[in-house]
Tab-separated table of C-alpha atoms in Angstrom:
chain	number	residue	atom	x	y	z
A	1	MET	CA	74.138	141.189	71.709
A	2	ASN	CA	75.314	143.097	74.724
A	3	PRO	CA	79.007	141.649	75.449
A	4	TRP	CA	78.328	141.843	79.083
A	5	PHE	CA	76.648	139.249	81.122
A	6	GLU	CA	75.335	138.794	84.864
A	7	THR	CA	75.710	135.563	85.926
A	8	VAL	CA	78.218	132.484	85.154
A	9	ALA	CA	75.418	130.422	84.181
A	10	GLU	CA	74.700	133.259	81.230
A	11	ALA	CA	78.927	132.799	80.473
A	12	GLN	CA	78.196	129.184	80.288
A	13	ARG	CA	75.411	129.880	77.954
A	14	ARG	CA	77.094	131.889	75.940
A	15	ALA	CA	80.239	129.369	75.705
A	16	LYS	CA	77.826	126.613	74.586
A	17	LYS	CA	76.379	128.716	71.925
A	18	ARG	CA	79.535	129.388	70.442
A	19	LEU	CA	81.970	126.949	70.888
A	20	PRO	CA	82.271	123.210	68.926
A	21	LYS	CA	79.846	120.750	70.263
A	22	SER	CA	83.122	118.882	70.856
A	23	VAL	CA	84.984	121.950	72.828
A	24	TYR	CA	81.888	122.575	74.916
A	25	GLY	CA	81.814	118.889	75.847
A	26	ALA	CA	85.332	118.780	77.057
A	27	LEU	CA	84.684	121.756	79.273
A	28	ILE	CA	81.432	120.026	81.355
A	29	ALA	CA	83.044	117.255	81.163
A	30	GLY	CA	83.100	114.323	84.660
A	31	SER	CA	83.814	111.100	85.039
A	32	GLU	CA	81.404	108.129	84.511
A	33	ARG	CA	77.972	108.861	85.557
A	34	GLY	CA	78.520	112.620	87.012
A	35	GLN	CA	77.560	111.865	89.858
A	36	THR	CA	80.383	113.910	91.677
A	37	ILE	CA	80.350	116.686	89.349
A	38	GLU	CA	76.639	116.953	90.108
A	39	ASP	CA	77.488	117.235	93.733
A	40	ASN	CA	80.146	119.755	93.982
A	41	GLN	CA	77.265	122.461	93.053
A	42	LEU	CA	74.517	120.781	94.537
A	43	ALA	CA	75.918	120.625	98.045
A	44	PHE	CA	76.342	124.564	97.673
A	45	THR	CA	72.680	124.676	97.757
A	46	GLU	CA	72.467	122.536	100.852
A	47	LEU	CA	74.237	125.588	102.683
A	48	GLY	CA	72.415	128.266	103.714
A	49	PHE	CA	73.443	131.984	105.656
A	50	ALA	CA	72.168	133.236	109.125
A	51	PRO	CA	72.165	137.108	108.446
A	52	HIS	CA	72.324	139.743	110.916
A	53	VAL	CA	69.929	142.664	110.413
A	54	ALA	CA	72.186	145.371	111.659
A	55	GLY	CA	75.716	145.953	112.073
A	56	PRO	CA	78.746	147.620	110.243
A	57	ILE	CA	77.685	148.212	106.720
A	58	GLY	CA	81.409	150.723	105.828
A	59	THR	CA	83.672	149.440	103.170
A	60	ARG	CA	83.971	145.740	103.154
A	61	ASP	CA	87.216	143.974	102.761
A	62	GLN	CA	87.818	141.021	100.175
A	63	SER	CA	91.280	140.797	100.428
A	64	THR	CA	93.546	138.188	101.505
A	65	THR	CA	97.134	135.969	100.850
A	66	VAL	CA	97.661	132.526	99.594
A	67	LEU	CA	101.275	131.025	100.001
A	68	GLY	CA	102.285	135.185	100.325
A	69	GLN	CA	100.619	136.352	97.340
A	70	GLN	CA	98.332	139.146	97.760
A	71	LEU	CA	94.826	138.571	96.209
A	72	SER	CA	92.353	141.430	95.963
A	73	MET	CA	89.173	138.635	96.776
A	74	PRO	CA	89.563	134.761	97.806
A	75	VAL	CA	89.781	133.787	94.634
A	76	MET	CA	92.394	132.130	92.310
A	77	ILE	CA	92.687	130.615	88.932
A	78	SER	CA	92.682	126.905	89.137
A	79	PRO	CA	94.878	125.367	86.275
A	80	THR	CA	93.408	123.779	83.384
A	81	GLY	CA	94.576	122.038	80.571
A	82	VAL	CA	94.814	123.534	76.751
A	83	GLN	CA	92.266	126.148	76.902
A	84	ALA	CA	91.316	126.371	72.985
A	85	VAL	CA	88.475	127.738	73.241
A	86	HIS	CA	90.138	131.177	72.810
A	87	PRO	CA	93.035	132.230	70.971
A	88	ASP	CA	94.706	134.026	73.475
A	89	GLY	CA	93.978	131.037	75.889
A	90	GLU	CA	96.090	131.125	79.223
A	91	VAL	CA	97.592	134.698	78.434
A	92	ALA	CA	94.465	136.335	78.342
A	93	VAL	CA	93.259	134.604	82.082
A	94	ALA	CA	96.552	135.587	83.403
A	95	ARG	CA	95.872	139.081	81.889
A	96	ALA	CA	92.443	139.107	83.460
A	97	ALA	CA	93.460	137.527	86.993
A	98	ALA	CA	96.207	140.245	86.916
A	99	ALA	CA	93.797	142.962	86.037
A	100	ARG	CA	91.498	141.993	89.166
A	101	GLY	CA	94.261	141.349	91.569
A	102	ILE	CA	94.525	137.563	91.899
A	103	ALA	CA	96.566	134.902	91.128
A	104	MET	CA	97.140	132.737	88.106
A	105	GLY	CA	97.390	128.965	87.942
A	106	LEU	CA	99.045	127.762	85.235
A	107	SER	CA	98.768	123.688	83.853
A	108	SER	CA	101.295	121.882	82.499
A	109	PHE	CA	99.286	120.914	79.793
A	110	ALA	CA	98.363	124.545	78.759
A	111	SER	CA	98.367	125.579	75.527
A	112	LYS	CA	100.578	128.669	76.371
A	113	PRO	CA	104.104	128.661	77.671
A	114	ILE	CA	105.173	129.684	81.343
A	115	GLU	CA	107.282	132.683	79.863
A	116	GLU	CA	104.466	134.333	78.337
A	117	VAL	CA	102.094	134.007	81.177
A	118	ILE	CA	104.142	134.886	83.784
A	119	ALA	CA	104.774	137.771	81.801
A	120	ALA	CA	101.227	138.609	81.773
A	121	ASN	CA	100.526	137.837	85.387
A	122	PRO	CA	103.568	137.742	87.692
A	123	ALA	CA	101.975	135.997	90.541
A	124	THR	CA	101.771	132.725	88.966
A	125	PHE	CA	101.668	129.068	90.335
A	126	PHE	CA	102.909	126.552	87.718
A	127	GLN	CA	100.902	123.441	88.189
A	128	MET	CA	102.656	119.916	87.577
A	129	TYR	CA	101.412	116.129	87.964
A	130	TRP	CA	104.152	113.403	88.704
A	131	CYS	CA	105.300	112.582	85.122
A	132	GLY	CA	107.716	110.716	83.581
A	133	SER	CA	111.067	110.727	85.172
A	134	LYS	CA	112.602	112.157	88.365
A	135	ASP	CA	114.851	114.077	85.816
A	136	GLU	CA	112.416	115.104	83.429
A	137	ILE	CA	110.435	116.537	86.386
A	138	LEU	CA	113.056	118.750	87.427
A	139	GLN	CA	113.910	120.162	84.298
A	140	ARG	CA	110.187	120.950	84.325
A	141	MET	CA	110.507	122.573	87.530
A	142	ASP	CA	114.007	124.359	86.761
A	143	ARG	CA	111.776	125.946	83.554
A	144	ALA	CA	109.144	126.902	86.169
A	145	LYS	CA	111.241	128.604	88.341
A	146	THR	CA	113.607	130.218	85.752
A	147	ALA	CA	111.058	131.667	84.621
A	148	GLY	CA	109.561	133.279	87.742
A	149	ALA	CA	106.345	130.875	88.951
A	150	VAL	CA	105.892	131.937	92.228
A	151	GLY	CA	105.391	128.527	93.862
A	152	LEU	CA	104.144	124.685	92.638
A	153	ILE	CA	100.854	123.328	92.354
A	154	LEU	CA	101.432	119.199	92.788
A	155	THR	CA	97.969	117.989	91.152
A	156	LEU	CA	97.485	114.588	92.343
A	157	ASP	CA	93.588	114.152	92.271
A	158	TRP	CA	93.339	112.641	88.622
A	159	SER	CA	92.479	109.077	88.203
A	160	PHE	CA	92.481	107.301	84.725
A	161	SER	CA	88.592	106.948	84.096
A	162	HIS	CA	87.947	107.610	80.702
A	163	GLY	CA	84.314	106.698	80.367
A	164	ARG	CA	81.278	108.983	80.700
A	165	ASP	CA	77.739	107.987	81.061
A	166	TRP	CA	76.750	110.295	78.315
A	167	GLY	CA	79.604	109.740	76.091
A	168	SER	CA	82.899	111.293	76.226
A	169	PRO	CA	83.801	114.740	74.117
A	170	VAL	CA	85.570	114.065	70.943
A	171	ILE	CA	89.451	115.591	71.047
A	172	PRO	CA	91.218	115.128	68.297
A	173	GLU	CA	95.369	114.338	68.801
A	174	LYS	CA	96.173	116.630	65.839
A	175	LEU	CA	94.427	119.289	63.475
A	176	ASP	CA	95.778	118.161	60.370
A	177	LEU	CA	93.878	118.593	57.144
A	178	ARG	CA	92.163	115.223	57.771
A	179	THR	CA	91.100	116.101	60.991
A	180	MET	CA	89.763	119.655	60.161
A	181	LEU	CA	87.503	118.349	57.376
A	182	LYS	CA	86.461	115.713	59.877
A	183	PHE	CA	85.127	118.306	62.419
A	184	ALA	CA	84.341	120.786	59.532
A	185	PRO	CA	80.603	120.464	60.095
A	186	GLN	CA	80.545	121.296	63.752
A	187	THR	CA	82.983	124.230	63.534
A	188	LEU	CA	81.509	125.802	60.569
A	189	ALA	CA	78.392	125.793	62.726
A	190	ARG	CA	79.800	128.365	65.006
A	191	PRO	CA	81.009	130.951	62.621
A	192	ARG	CA	82.027	133.482	65.286
A	193	TRP	CA	83.829	130.956	67.434
A	194	LEU	CA	85.860	130.311	63.800
A	195	ALA	CA	86.311	133.974	63.188
A	196	THR	CA	88.306	134.453	65.935
A	197	TYR	CA	91.106	131.910	65.254
A	198	ALA	CA	91.126	133.524	61.502
A	199	LYS	CA	91.199	136.713	63.053
A	200	ALA	CA	94.388	135.571	65.259
A	201	GLY	CA	95.755	134.036	62.279
A	202	HIS	CA	96.245	130.462	63.742
A	203	ILE	CA	94.550	127.045	64.523
A	204	PRO	CA	93.507	125.864	68.038
A	205	ASP	CA	96.945	124.489	69.534
A	206	LEU	CA	96.733	121.371	71.065
A	207	THR	CA	100.392	121.055	71.656
A	208	ALA	CA	101.902	121.379	75.366
A	209	PRO	CA	104.898	123.404	75.625
A	210	ASN	CA	105.523	123.040	79.059
A	211	MET	CA	106.005	119.461	78.602
A	212	ALA	CA	109.135	120.141	76.069
A	213	LEU	CA	112.482	119.069	77.458
A	214	GLY	CA	115.555	121.503	76.603
A	215	ASP	CA	115.310	122.478	73.371
A	216	GLY	CA	113.277	119.831	72.487
A	217	PRO	CA	110.021	120.204	70.247
A	218	ALA	CA	106.613	120.599	72.677
A	219	PRO	CA	104.571	117.196	72.743
A	220	GLY	CA	101.050	117.084	71.479
A	221	PHE	CA	98.584	117.633	74.142
A	222	PHE	CA	97.576	113.352	74.345
A	223	GLY	CA	101.615	112.780	73.693
A	224	ALA	CA	102.038	114.450	77.444
A	225	TYR	CA	99.156	112.985	78.493
A	226	GLY	CA	99.961	109.584	77.599
A	227	GLU	CA	103.538	110.048	79.418
A	228	TRP	CA	101.689	111.232	82.556
A	229	MET	CA	99.792	108.006	82.412
A	230	GLY	CA	102.305	105.672	81.723
A	231	THR	CA	104.164	106.823	85.228
A	232	PRO	CA	103.833	104.761	88.077
A	233	PRO	CA	102.054	107.273	90.600
A	234	PRO	CA	103.778	108.489	93.273
A	235	ASP	CA	104.283	108.023	97.460
A	236	TRP	CA	104.668	110.758	100.364
A	237	ALA	CA	108.346	110.070	100.017
A	238	ASP	CA	107.798	111.788	96.246
A	239	VAL	CA	105.791	114.364	97.495
A	240	GLN	CA	108.468	115.232	100.152
A	241	TRP	CA	110.715	115.149	97.327
A	242	ILE	CA	109.056	117.739	95.355
A	243	CYS	CA	109.281	119.896	98.312
A	244	GLU	CA	112.763	119.660	99.507
A	245	GLN	CA	113.844	120.326	95.395
A	246	TRP	CA	111.686	123.023	94.686
A	247	GLY	CA	112.785	124.922	97.713
A	248	GLY	CA	109.777	127.254	97.810
A	249	PRO	CA	105.829	126.636	98.504
A	250	VAL	CA	103.935	123.692	97.150
A	251	MET	CA	100.256	123.110	97.470
A	252	LEU	CA	99.059	119.651	97.234
A	253	LYS	CA	95.849	119.704	95.080
A	254	GLY	CA	93.600	117.040	95.125
A	255	VAL	CA	93.149	115.770	99.214
A	256	ILE	CA	89.453	114.846	100.260
A	257	ARG	CA	90.581	112.790	103.326
A	258	VAL	CA	91.614	114.086	106.701
A	259	ASP	CA	94.368	111.285	107.009
A	260	ASP	CA	96.221	112.575	103.547
A	261	ALA	CA	96.117	116.182	104.804
A	262	LEU	CA	98.255	115.392	107.611
A	263	ARG	CA	100.274	113.272	105.786
A	264	ALA	CA	100.968	116.187	103.442
A	265	VAL	CA	101.581	118.239	106.256
A	266	ASP	CA	104.674	115.906	107.232
A	267	ALA	CA	105.543	116.104	103.551
A	268	GLY	CA	106.468	119.808	103.948
A	269	VAL	CA	103.842	121.252	101.410
A	270	ALA	CA	102.478	124.561	102.307
A	271	ALA	CA	98.694	124.522	101.269
A	272	ILE	CA	96.180	121.827	100.102
A	273	SER	CA	93.464	122.423	98.008
A	274	VAL	CA	90.367	120.282	99.025
A	275	SER	CA	89.170	118.798	95.618
A	276	ASN	CA	88.084	116.231	93.068
A	277	HIS	CA	88.776	117.481	90.184
A	278	GLY	CA	85.870	118.874	89.402
A	279	GLY	CA	84.240	115.586	88.998
A	280	ASN	CA	86.953	114.769	86.245
A	281	ASN	CA	88.497	112.083	89.145
A	282	LEU	CA	86.972	108.829	90.902
A	283	ASP	CA	83.192	109.273	90.660
A	284	GLY	CA	81.197	108.473	94.284
A	285	THR	CA	83.899	111.008	95.471
A	286	PRO	CA	81.636	113.798	98.007
A	287	ALA	CA	81.536	117.017	97.037
A	288	ALA	CA	84.890	119.390	97.799
A	289	ILE	CA	82.509	121.326	99.962
A	290	ARG	CA	81.652	118.586	102.067
A	291	ALA	CA	84.987	117.196	103.127
A	292	LEU	CA	86.422	120.980	103.537
A	293	PRO	CA	85.346	121.547	107.374
A	294	ALA	CA	86.752	118.064	108.958
A	295	VAL	CA	90.003	118.830	106.733
A	296	ALA	CA	90.287	122.335	107.787
A	297	ASP	CA	90.107	121.398	111.166
A	298	ALA	CA	92.499	119.098	111.042
A	299	VAL	CA	95.616	121.124	109.432
A	300	GLY	CA	93.849	124.352	109.065
A	301	SER	CA	96.545	125.651	111.999
A	302	GLN	CA	99.311	124.331	110.037
A	303	ILE	CA	99.002	124.835	106.423
A	304	GLU	CA	96.481	126.661	104.207
A	305	VAL	CA	93.811	125.278	103.073
A	306	VAL	CA	92.196	126.169	99.959
A	307	LEU	CA	88.782	124.349	97.773
A	308	ASP	CA	87.952	124.128	94.126
A	309	GLY	CA	84.769	122.454	93.029
A	310	GLY	CA	81.633	123.679	92.033
A	311	ILE	CA	82.072	127.571	92.398
A	312	ARG	CA	79.582	129.615	90.521
A	313	ARG	CA	78.788	132.023	92.555
A	314	GLY	CA	80.383	134.820	95.098
A	315	SER	CA	78.122	133.198	97.748
A	316	ASP	CA	79.521	129.752	97.113
A	317	VAL	CA	82.953	131.609	97.843
A	318	VAL	CA	81.953	132.665	101.009
A	319	LYS	CA	80.434	129.629	101.780
A	320	ALA	CA	83.752	128.082	101.346
A	321	VAL	CA	85.790	130.443	103.544
A	322	ALA	CA	83.228	130.417	106.128
A	323	LEU	CA	83.941	126.621	106.440
A	324	GLY	CA	87.411	126.973	106.795
A	325	ALA	CA	89.138	128.247	103.022
A	326	ARG	CA	91.163	130.743	102.596
A	327	ALA	CA	90.490	131.013	99.137
A	328	VAL	CA	88.828	128.863	96.286
A	329	MET	CA	90.192	128.483	93.491
A	330	ILE	CA	87.495	128.576	89.713
A	331	GLY	CA	87.924	126.527	87.207
A	332	ARG	CA	85.290	126.157	84.930
A	333	GLY	CA	83.680	129.457	85.475
A	334	TYR	CA	86.631	131.383	83.775
A	335	LEU	CA	86.506	129.072	80.864
A	336	TRP	CA	83.212	129.814	79.822
A	337	GLY	CA	83.943	133.722	80.041
A	338	LEU	CA	86.796	133.122	78.097
A	339	ALA	CA	84.944	131.362	75.691
A	340	ALA	CA	82.271	134.000	75.651
A	341	ASN	CA	84.633	136.914	75.385
A	342	GLY	CA	88.261	136.245	75.525
A	343	GLN	CA	89.868	138.278	78.434
A	344	ALA	CA	86.985	141.227	78.692
A	345	GLY	CA	84.754	137.387	79.773
A	346	VAL	CA	87.176	136.175	82.200
A	347	GLU	CA	87.301	139.546	83.965
A	348	ASN	CA	83.346	139.395	83.873
A	349	VAL	CA	83.138	136.384	85.457
A	350	LEU	CA	85.624	137.352	88.126
A	351	ASP	CA	83.584	140.847	88.847
A	352	ILE	CA	80.649	138.719	89.040
A	353	LEU	CA	82.126	136.631	92.033
A	354	ARG	CA	83.623	140.003	93.466
A	355	GLY	CA	79.974	141.397	93.469
A	356	GLY	CA	78.824	138.379	94.840
A	357	ILE	CA	81.067	138.118	97.714
A	358	ASP	CA	80.202	141.223	98.585
A	359	SER	CA	76.558	140.828	98.723
A	360	ALA	CA	76.891	137.887	101.080
A	361	LEU	CA	79.387	139.907	103.425
A	362	LEU	CA	76.911	142.728	103.718
A	363	GLY	CA	73.748	140.751	104.686
A	364	LEU	CA	76.125	138.946	107.345
A	365	ARG	CA	76.826	142.403	108.453
A	366	LYS	CA	80.903	141.652	108.162
A	367	THR	CA	83.350	143.993	106.979
A	368	SER	CA	86.201	141.622	106.349
A	369	VAL	CA	85.923	137.995	104.736
A	370	ALA	CA	88.457	137.293	107.687
A	371	GLU	CA	85.717	137.502	110.179
A	372	LEU	CA	83.469	134.571	108.350
A	373	ASP	CA	83.488	131.353	110.321
A	374	ARG	CA	80.753	128.517	110.908
A	375	GLY	CA	78.399	130.715	112.910
A	376	ASP	CA	77.395	132.533	109.576
A	377	LEU	CA	75.915	129.276	108.048
A	378	VAL	CA	73.081	127.118	108.213
A	379	VAL	CA	74.691	123.501	108.298
A	380	PRO	CA	71.848	120.578	107.575
A	381	ALA	CA	72.604	117.570	109.641
A	382	GLY	CA	74.530	115.178	107.563
A	383	PHE	CA	76.115	117.885	105.360
A	384	GLU	CA	79.997	117.257	105.980
A	385	ARG	CA	81.884	114.068	105.222
A	386	ALA	CA	84.651	113.711	107.451
A	387	LEU	CA	86.851	111.104	105.046
A	388	GLY	CA	89.844	109.276	106.908
A	389	VAL	CA	89.823	110.445	110.359
A	390	PRO	CA	92.464	108.675	112.614
A	391	ALA	CA	90.673	106.532	114.826
A	392	ALA	CA	91.581	108.450	118.652
A	393	PRO	CA	94.186	106.717	120.467
A	394	VAL	CA	93.705	104.356	123.063
A	395	ARG	CA	93.930	105.618	126.288
A	396	ALA	CA	95.640	103.501	128.897
A	397	VAL	CA	93.217	102.116	131.692
A	398	ALA	CA	95.407	101.988	134.858
A	399	ALA	CA	95.059	98.233	136.501
A	400	PRO	CA	92.333	98.124	139.499
A	401	THR	CA	94.039	98.634	142.810
A	402	SER	CA	93.589	95.801	145.357
A	403	ALA	CA	91.988	96.608	148.683
């Protein structure tokens, strides 16, 4: 089989064919019915283009910046936890992102240490949850700062829903002999995936090294997950505290409402990601692309706005930028590429997106992503979801004067 693929859908097909059922199930999972994960993708199909037939057709510039980092195209790697789809995990993704000139987002729950990932891609943002005590949060921030992270991504768009109508993926807490025997039928049915780990000389790593404190051992993924679940959610004062303690650019990931976006500005964040955690948060939340225009209108002149959720094509990236996003973050797409062909597979996915962006710019007769605006799109009536828009202040009415 030719290792190269031409669409993200083909990367997904190959990932499904290569990965054990439980591992693949974790990649496609969404909460409850899956209404939000479905809408994340379908919403893009409701948006059309309004192309020109003549105009500039020279070199098209896809470059932009996010939080001071130069990107060769308006795409970033969204942080995702424990990338056990390939032995090289987050390091392979970071190398691919560096090779294609984009920034990396590294999860707190990643399987590779932040130091190794930043060595592979210096343009790495460290993602954190509000997890543990403030002292523990500070220790993790200090480690990220010492390692050279260029910014912080504070993820708040994740609830505790475990129910999925089609069945939650079965993920073991640790890979001991008993667990390996239990999952043997799945893994033996995917000999190429098993051979990749055999060649690497180790089994999938289900620890979270970036959650370790001091010289202590790295907790298991579910141990770290349990600590996060047991930590009371933050308030806006806590968000401000994070920004003050970090002392550099902070992106707040998970904003879907205008009022939250305004509060984020007040709290001191430098960017927000309009996101519903890829459909793994509260099911029934609208697609991120539907909420983007209202949020971008409200705060886009004050802070940077990016979007994640449902990106499968370069044309999706163009639609998001035209509606007010500076860039997008991708998750499942690069994981499918990683599963299909390691670092080269991730580069393949990024090249597909770049080609799609270029084709859309050509059709729209734009020479730069900076020229995109809503006039380039066909936006159907009722498409947008303006959530949490503050009521207009009541204007004082002058009392009538007597004749």
